[in-house]
């Protein structure tokens, strides 16, 4: 916490799960190096959380409610007191790492971006979510569940359809302009999906910054998973009714682990134009910051790639696939059939792989 003008407001809604609350607030305090404002809204916890917060937070950091108002209403209440231009809605069971804020704030330098999110990890260190697919019937499918976060595809930022609001970074003015979270979803579930669909109606994008790893405990304040599942089932029809037009052309994401073409279609669904560039030598990247309003570019490098260029292209939001031989290209194309809008590259290289590319 700092007395200087904050660059970021961190809003945490609590309802029980005191151990997680202590850890989450401790991680924010230890690992946030930009000037920030902390706002905690407690929904009348009954396990000692309220008392702990009263003892360890300044009065202007804590809003203690007399009952459980739910996730949406509590966040909207906190939004009224945000003084920073950017706000992070952080779950009480989410642990931010050192230096987490700067990369996410940097993504918002691009006016085409409306929200930034990290890579969420499970407690065992595996990927919990690298963005999500939202089906036409409102079913939410996490991308990358169970993966190793060191995999190459988690080294470059990209547009995503949706991401959970466990660590959601947005401009304060944008959230206020749409009225904040919709309280009509009750205590919890689908208000974050609703908010991001609404924000993206301005033709701006949600961007995953996968080099920021946030450990997420998932539903720590909901002891009974059946209660959570019931709320999800009850709220999904409302979400679908409200956003039927936006969901009309969404595809289903069945069995992503075994059907890789569905996995890549779901992963890249937010980028309707996808360029495959087949090269033997990776070209020099352009200068300047990344922009996320253009097509997704995937380089298939059929040879040895310059490491600095690989890193530079990935920082700009391009995927770089390093392939040792023709079998590598065949594997890529078979797993991404019908995926690319265009295929580019030197004529002799495209001719050599014409059968595969066709």
Short mmCIF file of C-alpha atoms in Angstrom, two decimals:
data_model
loop_
_atom_site.label_atom_id
_atom_site.label_comp_id
_atom_site.label_asym_id
_atom_site.label_seq_id
_atom_site.Cartn_x
_atom_site.Cartn_y
_atom_site.Cartn_z
CA UNK A 1 0.00 0.00 0.00
CA UNK A 2 1.28 3.49 -0.76
CA UNK A 3 0.17 7.05 -0.10
CA UNK A 4 1.17 8.22 -3.58
CA UNK A 5 -1.37 8.27 -6.40
CA UNK A 6 -2.08 4.59 -7.12
CA UNK A 7 -1.57 3.12 -10.58
CA UNK A 8 -3.61 0.06 -9.66
CA UNK A 9 -6.46 -0.82 -7.32
CA UNK A 10 -6.60 -4.40 -6.03
CA UNK A 11 -10.13 -5.43 -5.03
CA UNK A 12 -10.62 -8.63 -3.00
CA UNK A 13 -14.04 -9.94 -1.96
CA UNK A 14 -13.95 -12.28 1.03
CA UNK A 15 -16.40 -14.79 2.49
CA UNK A 16 -14.69 -17.15 4.89
CA UNK A 17 -11.54 -19.11 3.95
CA UNK A 18 -9.45 -17.05 6.37
CA UNK A 19 -6.18 -18.91 5.69
CA UNK A 20 -6.47 -18.17 1.98
CA UNK A 21 -7.39 -14.54 2.63
CA UNK A 22 -4.25 -14.05 4.72
CA UNK A 23 -2.10 -15.64 2.03
CA UNK A 24 -3.71 -13.66 -0.81
CA UNK A 25 -3.32 -10.29 0.92
CA UNK A 26 0.21 -11.17 2.01
CA UNK A 27 1.17 -11.99 -1.58
CA UNK A 28 -0.24 -8.66 -2.80
CA UNK A 29 1.72 -6.74 -0.18
CA UNK A 30 4.99 -8.58 -0.81
CA UNK A 31 4.85 -8.79 -4.58
CA UNK A 32 3.25 -5.56 -5.83
CA UNK A 33 5.91 -2.99 -6.70
CA UNK A 34 3.72 -0.36 -8.40
CA UNK A 35 1.78 2.16 -6.28
CA UNK A 36 -1.51 0.45 -5.46
CA UNK A 37 -4.73 0.82 -3.52
CA UNK A 38 -6.08 -2.20 -1.63
CA UNK A 39 -9.84 -2.60 -1.11
CA UNK A 40 -11.22 -5.65 0.69
CA UNK A 41 -14.98 -6.20 0.93
CA UNK A 42 -15.94 -8.83 3.50
CA UNK A 43 -19.33 -10.49 3.02
CA UNK A 44 -19.95 -11.10 6.72
CA UNK A 45 -17.53 -14.00 7.17
CA UNK A 46 -18.24 -16.21 10.17
CA UNK A 47 -14.85 -17.92 10.59
CA UNK A 48 -12.84 -15.05 12.06
CA UNK A 49 -11.93 -13.53 8.70
CA UNK A 50 -13.74 -10.26 9.50
CA UNK A 51 -11.87 -9.89 12.78
CA UNK A 52 -8.51 -10.66 11.17
CA UNK A 53 -9.14 -8.10 8.44
CA UNK A 54 -10.14 -5.45 10.99
CA UNK A 55 -6.88 -6.03 12.83
CA UNK A 56 -4.53 -6.13 9.84
CA UNK A 57 -6.02 -3.61 7.38
CA UNK A 58 -6.30 0.15 7.57
CA UNK A 59 -9.88 1.43 7.92
CA UNK A 60 -9.92 2.77 4.36
CA UNK A 61 -8.90 -0.66 3.02
CA UNK A 62 -11.81 -2.63 4.51
CA UNK A 63 -15.54 -2.60 3.83
CA UNK A 64 -17.27 -4.95 6.29
CA UNK A 65 -20.81 -5.81 5.23
CA UNK A 66 -23.60 -7.06 7.46
CA UNK A 67 -24.52 -9.97 5.18
CA UNK A 68 -23.39 -11.92 2.14
CA UNK A 69 -24.12 -9.65 -0.82
CA UNK A 70 -22.39 -11.93 -3.35
CA UNK A 71 -19.36 -11.53 -5.59
CA UNK A 72 -20.84 -9.06 -8.11
CA UNK A 73 -22.44 -6.65 -5.63
CA UNK A 74 -19.37 -6.58 -3.39
CA UNK A 75 -17.07 -5.80 -6.33
CA UNK A 76 -19.42 -3.10 -7.57
CA UNK A 77 -19.44 -1.54 -4.12
CA UNK A 78 -15.64 -1.51 -4.08
CA UNK A 79 -15.58 0.01 -7.56
CA UNK A 80 -17.15 3.17 -6.12
CA UNK A 81 -14.05 3.81 -4.02
CA UNK A 82 -11.39 2.95 -6.61
CA UNK A 83 -9.01 5.88 -7.20
CA UNK A 84 -6.65 4.18 -9.66
CA UNK A 85 -7.07 4.17 -13.46
CA UNK A 86 -6.79 0.37 -13.51
CA UNK A 87 -8.41 -2.17 -11.22
CA UNK A 88 -7.57 -5.82 -10.56
CA UNK A 89 -10.43 -7.99 -9.33
CA UNK A 90 -8.52 -10.61 -7.34
CA UNK A 91 -10.05 -13.71 -5.78
CA UNK A 92 -9.37 -14.35 -2.12
CA UNK A 93 -7.82 -17.71 -3.06
CA UNK A 94 -5.44 -16.34 -5.73
CA UNK A 95 -1.74 -15.81 -5.02
CA UNK A 96 0.08 -13.26 -7.19
CA UNK A 97 3.82 -13.74 -7.85
CA UNK A 98 6.60 -11.19 -7.61
CA UNK A 99 6.43 -8.56 -10.37
CA UNK A 100 2.95 -9.62 -11.46
CA UNK A 101 1.43 -6.19 -11.99
CA UNK A 102 3.75 -4.59 -14.54
CA UNK A 103 3.23 -7.10 -17.39
CA UNK A 104 -0.54 -7.02 -17.00
CA UNK A 105 -0.62 -3.22 -16.84
CA UNK A 106 1.64 -3.10 -19.90
CA UNK A 107 -0.86 -5.08 -21.96
CA UNK A 108 -3.43 -2.35 -21.36
CA UNK A 109 -1.14 0.18 -23.07
CA UNK A 110 -2.66 -1.16 -26.29
CA UNK A 111 -6.02 0.58 -26.81
CA UNK A 112 -7.30 -2.56 -28.57
CA UNK A 113 -7.10 -4.47 -25.28
CA UNK A 114 -9.94 -4.22 -22.75
CA UNK A 115 -8.68 -6.72 -20.15
CA UNK A 116 -5.53 -8.63 -19.21
CA UNK A 117 -5.27 -11.92 -17.33
CA UNK A 118 -2.43 -14.21 -16.17
CA UNK A 119 -1.91 -17.94 -16.56
CA UNK A 120 -3.72 -19.65 -13.68
CA UNK A 121 -1.99 -22.59 -12.02
CA UNK A 122 -3.31 -25.40 -9.83
CA UNK A 123 -1.79 -26.03 -6.42
CA UNK A 124 0.41 -28.75 -7.93
CA UNK A 125 1.91 -26.27 -10.42
CA UNK A 126 0.06 -27.52 -13.48
CA UNK A 127 -1.98 -25.24 -15.73
CA UNK A 128 -5.50 -24.59 -14.46
CA UNK A 129 -6.53 -22.19 -17.19
CA UNK A 130 -4.93 -20.38 -20.13
CA UNK A 131 -8.09 -18.55 -21.05
CA UNK A 132 -11.40 -20.29 -21.69
CA UNK A 133 -13.70 -21.27 -24.52
CA UNK A 134 -17.34 -20.15 -24.20
CA UNK A 135 -19.69 -22.47 -26.06
CA UNK A 136 -22.92 -21.43 -27.75
CA UNK A 137 -24.85 -22.93 -24.85
CA UNK A 138 -22.76 -21.02 -22.31
CA UNK A 139 -20.60 -23.92 -21.15
CA UNK A 140 -17.15 -22.72 -20.08
CA UNK A 141 -14.16 -24.91 -20.97
CA UNK A 142 -10.69 -24.03 -19.61
CA UNK A 143 -7.83 -24.14 -22.09
CA UNK A 144 -4.67 -26.04 -21.17
CA UNK A 145 -6.02 -27.79 -18.06
CA UNK A 146 -3.32 -30.00 -16.56
CA UNK A 147 -0.58 -28.87 -18.94
CA UNK A 148 3.02 -28.08 -18.01
CA UNK A 149 3.28 -24.25 -17.79
CA UNK A 150 6.80 -24.42 -19.25
CA UNK A 151 5.42 -25.61 -22.62
CA UNK A 152 6.26 -23.31 -25.53
CA UNK A 153 2.68 -22.18 -26.10
CA UNK A 154 2.69 -20.49 -22.69
CA UNK A 155 5.58 -18.19 -23.62
CA UNK A 156 3.66 -15.76 -25.81
CA UNK A 157 0.69 -13.48 -25.08
CA UNK A 158 -2.50 -13.99 -27.05
CA UNK A 159 -6.13 -13.01 -27.35
CA UNK A 160 -8.62 -15.25 -25.56
CA UNK A 161 -12.41 -15.46 -25.64
CA UNK A 162 -12.75 -15.41 -21.89
CA UNK A 163 -10.81 -15.84 -18.67
CA UNK A 164 -11.89 -16.25 -15.08
CA UNK A 165 -11.93 -13.12 -12.92
CA UNK A 166 -9.59 -14.63 -10.31
CA UNK A 167 -7.04 -11.98 -11.35
CA UNK A 168 -8.77 -9.77 -13.90
CA UNK A 169 -7.06 -6.46 -14.79
CA UNK A 170 -9.23 -3.84 -16.51
CA UNK A 171 -9.44 -0.08 -16.87
CA UNK A 172 -11.61 1.40 -14.14
CA UNK A 173 -13.42 3.67 -16.60
CA UNK A 174 -14.32 0.74 -18.88
CA UNK A 175 -15.92 -1.24 -16.06
CA UNK A 176 -17.79 1.78 -14.77
CA UNK A 177 -19.03 2.58 -18.29
CA UNK A 178 -20.89 -0.77 -18.48
CA UNK A 179 -22.22 -0.55 -14.93
CA UNK A 180 -19.80 -3.01 -13.34
CA UNK A 181 -20.75 -6.62 -12.68
CA UNK A 182 -24.39 -7.66 -13.17
CA UNK A 183 -25.84 -8.40 -9.71
CA UNK A 184 -28.68 -10.37 -11.26
CA UNK A 185 -26.60 -13.54 -11.05
CA UNK A 186 -26.98 -13.63 -7.28
CA UNK A 187 -24.20 -14.80 -4.99
CA UNK A 188 -21.79 -16.03 -7.67
CA UNK A 189 -21.03 -17.52 -11.11
CA UNK A 190 -21.31 -16.13 -14.63
CA UNK A 191 -21.11 -12.47 -13.60
CA UNK A 192 -17.47 -12.43 -14.76
CA UNK A 193 -18.34 -14.10 -18.08
CA UNK A 194 -21.14 -11.58 -18.56
CA UNK A 195 -18.80 -8.66 -17.85
CA UNK A 196 -16.15 -9.75 -20.34
CA UNK A 197 -18.66 -10.46 -23.11
CA UNK A 198 -20.13 -7.01 -22.50
CA UNK A 199 -16.72 -5.31 -22.54
CA UNK A 200 -15.76 -7.07 -25.79
CA UNK A 201 -18.82 -5.63 -27.56
CA UNK A 202 -16.66 -2.54 -28.11
CA UNK A 203 -14.53 -4.76 -30.44
CA UNK A 204 -11.65 -4.83 -27.99
CA UNK A 205 -9.92 -7.91 -26.73
CA UNK A 206 -9.05 -9.92 -23.63
CA UNK A 207 -5.34 -10.82 -23.62
CA UNK A 208 -3.65 -13.66 -21.77
CA UNK A 209 -0.17 -12.85 -20.42
CA UNK A 210 1.00 -16.43 -19.75
CA UNK A 211 4.40 -15.47 -18.33
CA UNK A 212 2.59 -14.23 -15.20
CA UNK A 213 1.70 -17.29 -13.11
CA UNK A 214 -1.04 -16.92 -10.48
CA UNK A 215 -1.84 -19.88 -8.24
CA UNK A 216 -5.60 -20.20 -7.82
CA UNK A 217 -7.19 -22.39 -5.14
CA UNK A 218 -10.62 -22.43 -6.88
CA UNK A 219 -13.82 -21.92 -4.87
CA UNK A 220 -12.10 -21.77 -1.50
CA UNK A 221 -15.07 -19.88 -0.05
CA UNK A 222 -17.55 -22.51 -1.31
CA UNK A 223 -17.08 -25.59 0.83
CA UNK A 224 -19.76 -27.66 -0.92
CA UNK A 225 -18.97 -28.20 -4.61
CA UNK A 226 -22.55 -29.31 -5.28
CA UNK A 227 -23.76 -25.86 -4.19
CA UNK A 228 -21.36 -24.22 -6.64
CA UNK A 229 -22.43 -26.56 -9.44
CA UNK A 230 -26.09 -25.77 -8.75
CA UNK A 231 -25.40 -22.03 -9.00
CA UNK A 232 -23.56 -22.51 -12.27
CA UNK A 233 -26.48 -24.51 -13.70
CA UNK A 234 -29.00 -21.91 -12.51
CA UNK A 235 -27.11 -18.91 -13.88
CA UNK A 236 -26.06 -20.28 -17.28
CA UNK A 237 -29.51 -19.92 -18.94
CA UNK A 238 -29.68 -16.28 -17.86
CA UNK A 239 -26.27 -15.61 -19.37
CA UNK A 240 -27.24 -17.31 -22.65
CA UNK A 241 -30.47 -15.32 -22.89
CA UNK A 242 -28.66 -12.03 -22.29
CA UNK A 243 -25.93 -12.70 -24.86
CA UNK A 244 -27.61 -14.95 -27.43
CA UNK A 245 -26.42 -12.85 -30.39
CA UNK A 246 -22.78 -12.88 -29.27
CA UNK A 247 -22.90 -16.64 -28.62
CA UNK A 248 -24.73 -17.63 -31.80
CA UNK A 249 -21.63 -18.67 -33.76
CA UNK A 250 -19.55 -20.13 -30.93
CA UNK A 251 -18.46 -23.73 -31.39
CA UNK A 252 -18.48 -26.53 -28.85
CA UNK A 253 -15.21 -27.65 -27.32
CA UNK A 254 -15.60 -31.38 -26.79
CA UNK A 255 -12.80 -33.58 -25.50
CA UNK A 256 -10.00 -31.08 -26.08
CA UNK A 257 -7.33 -33.41 -24.74
CA UNK A 258 -7.87 -36.07 -27.42
CA UNK A 259 -9.16 -33.97 -30.32
CA UNK A 260 -6.33 -31.54 -30.90
CA UNK A 261 -8.03 -29.71 -33.76
CA UNK A 262 -10.78 -28.73 -31.31
CA UNK A 263 -8.18 -27.66 -28.79
CA UNK A 264 -6.48 -25.22 -31.17
CA UNK A 265 -9.82 -23.97 -32.50
CA UNK A 266 -10.91 -23.21 -28.93
CA UNK A 267 -7.55 -21.77 -27.92
CA UNK A 268 -7.46 -19.35 -30.86
CA UNK A 269 -11.19 -18.66 -31.17
CA UNK A 270 -10.70 -14.98 -30.29
CA UNK A 271 -8.45 -14.50 -33.34
CA UNK A 272 -10.70 -15.03 -36.37
CA UNK A 273 -7.80 -14.46 -38.80
CA UNK A 274 -4.84 -16.83 -38.45
CA UNK A 275 -1.73 -16.65 -40.64
CA UNK A 276 0.61 -19.60 -41.04
CA UNK A 277 4.03 -18.46 -42.22
CA UNK A 278 6.31 -21.34 -43.27
CA UNK A 279 9.98 -20.29 -43.27
CA UNK A 280 13.46 -21.75 -43.02
CA UNK A 281 14.84 -18.60 -41.39
CA UNK A 282 12.78 -16.54 -38.97
CA UNK A 283 12.62 -12.91 -40.17
CA UNK A 284 13.58 -9.96 -38.00
CA UNK A 285 10.60 -8.79 -35.94
CA UNK A 286 9.22 -5.26 -36.28
CA UNK A 287 10.01 -2.70 -33.63
CA UNK A 288 7.47 -1.33 -31.19
CA UNK A 289 5.11 -2.78 -28.59
CA UNK A 290 2.79 -5.71 -29.34
CA UNK A 291 -0.64 -5.01 -30.77
CA UNK A 292 -3.51 -7.43 -30.48
CA UNK A 293 -5.99 -6.09 -33.03
CA UNK A 294 -4.37 -7.90 -35.97
CA UNK A 295 -4.31 -11.55 -37.04
CA UNK A 296 -2.69 -14.32 -35.05
CA UNK A 297 0.62 -15.13 -36.75
CA UNK A 298 2.07 -18.63 -36.44
CA UNK A 299 5.60 -19.22 -37.75
CA UNK A 300 6.52 -22.78 -38.71
CA UNK A 301 10.32 -22.69 -38.81
CA UNK A 302 11.64 -25.63 -40.84
CA UNK A 303 15.21 -25.30 -39.61
CA UNK A 304 17.26 -23.80 -36.81
CA UNK A 305 15.73 -20.62 -35.42
CA UNK A 306 17.66 -17.69 -33.97
CA UNK A 307 16.86 -17.71 -30.23
CA UNK A 308 16.69 -13.93 -29.87
CA UNK A 309 14.27 -13.68 -32.80
CA UNK A 310 12.10 -16.44 -31.39
CA UNK A 311 11.86 -14.57 -28.08
CA UNK A 312 11.19 -11.25 -29.82
CA UNK A 313 8.39 -12.63 -31.99
CA UNK A 314 6.77 -14.36 -29.02
CA UNK A 315 6.89 -11.11 -27.04
CA UNK A 316 4.94 -9.51 -29.90
CA UNK A 317 2.21 -12.16 -29.64
CA UNK A 318 3.28 -14.49 -32.46
CA UNK A 319 3.52 -18.25 -32.01
CA UNK A 320 6.80 -19.78 -33.16
CA UNK A 321 6.91 -23.52 -33.89
CA UNK A 322 10.41 -24.90 -34.26
CA UNK A 323 10.28 -27.98 -36.50
CA UNK A 324 13.19 -30.33 -37.08
CA UNK A 325 11.92 -31.94 -40.27
CA UNK A 326 8.94 -32.45 -42.56
CA UNK A 327 7.35 -34.78 -40.03
CA UNK A 328 7.12 -31.89 -37.59
CA UNK A 329 5.25 -29.76 -40.12
CA UNK A 330 2.98 -32.71 -40.95
CA UNK A 331 2.12 -33.09 -37.25
CA UNK A 332 1.34 -29.38 -36.92
CA UNK A 333 -0.92 -29.30 -39.95
CA UNK A 334 -2.76 -32.50 -39.07
CA UNK A 335 -3.59 -31.17 -35.61
CA UNK A 336 -4.76 -27.80 -36.98
CA UNK A 337 -6.71 -28.85 -40.03
CA UNK A 338 -8.87 -26.00 -41.44
CA UNK A 339 -7.36 -23.71 -38.80
CA UNK A 340 -5.50 -21.10 -40.84
CA UNK A 341 -6.95 -18.28 -42.93
CA UNK A 342 -3.82 -17.92 -45.06
CA UNK A 343 -0.57 -19.81 -45.66
CA UNK A 344 2.48 -17.78 -46.61
CA UNK A 345 6.16 -18.33 -47.23
CA UNK A 346 8.86 -18.56 -49.93
CA UNK A 347 7.55 -20.17 -53.13
CA UNK A 348 10.14 -22.96 -53.17
CA UNK A 349 9.34 -23.90 -49.59
CA UNK A 350 5.58 -23.90 -50.20
CA UNK A 351 6.09 -25.98 -53.33
CA UNK A 352 8.16 -28.50 -51.40
CA UNK A 353 5.33 -28.94 -48.91
CA UNK A 354 2.46 -28.51 -51.36
CA UNK A 355 0.89 -31.88 -50.63
CA UNK A 356 0.82 -31.19 -46.89
CA UNK A 357 -0.45 -27.65 -47.31
CA UNK A 358 -3.24 -28.68 -49.65
#
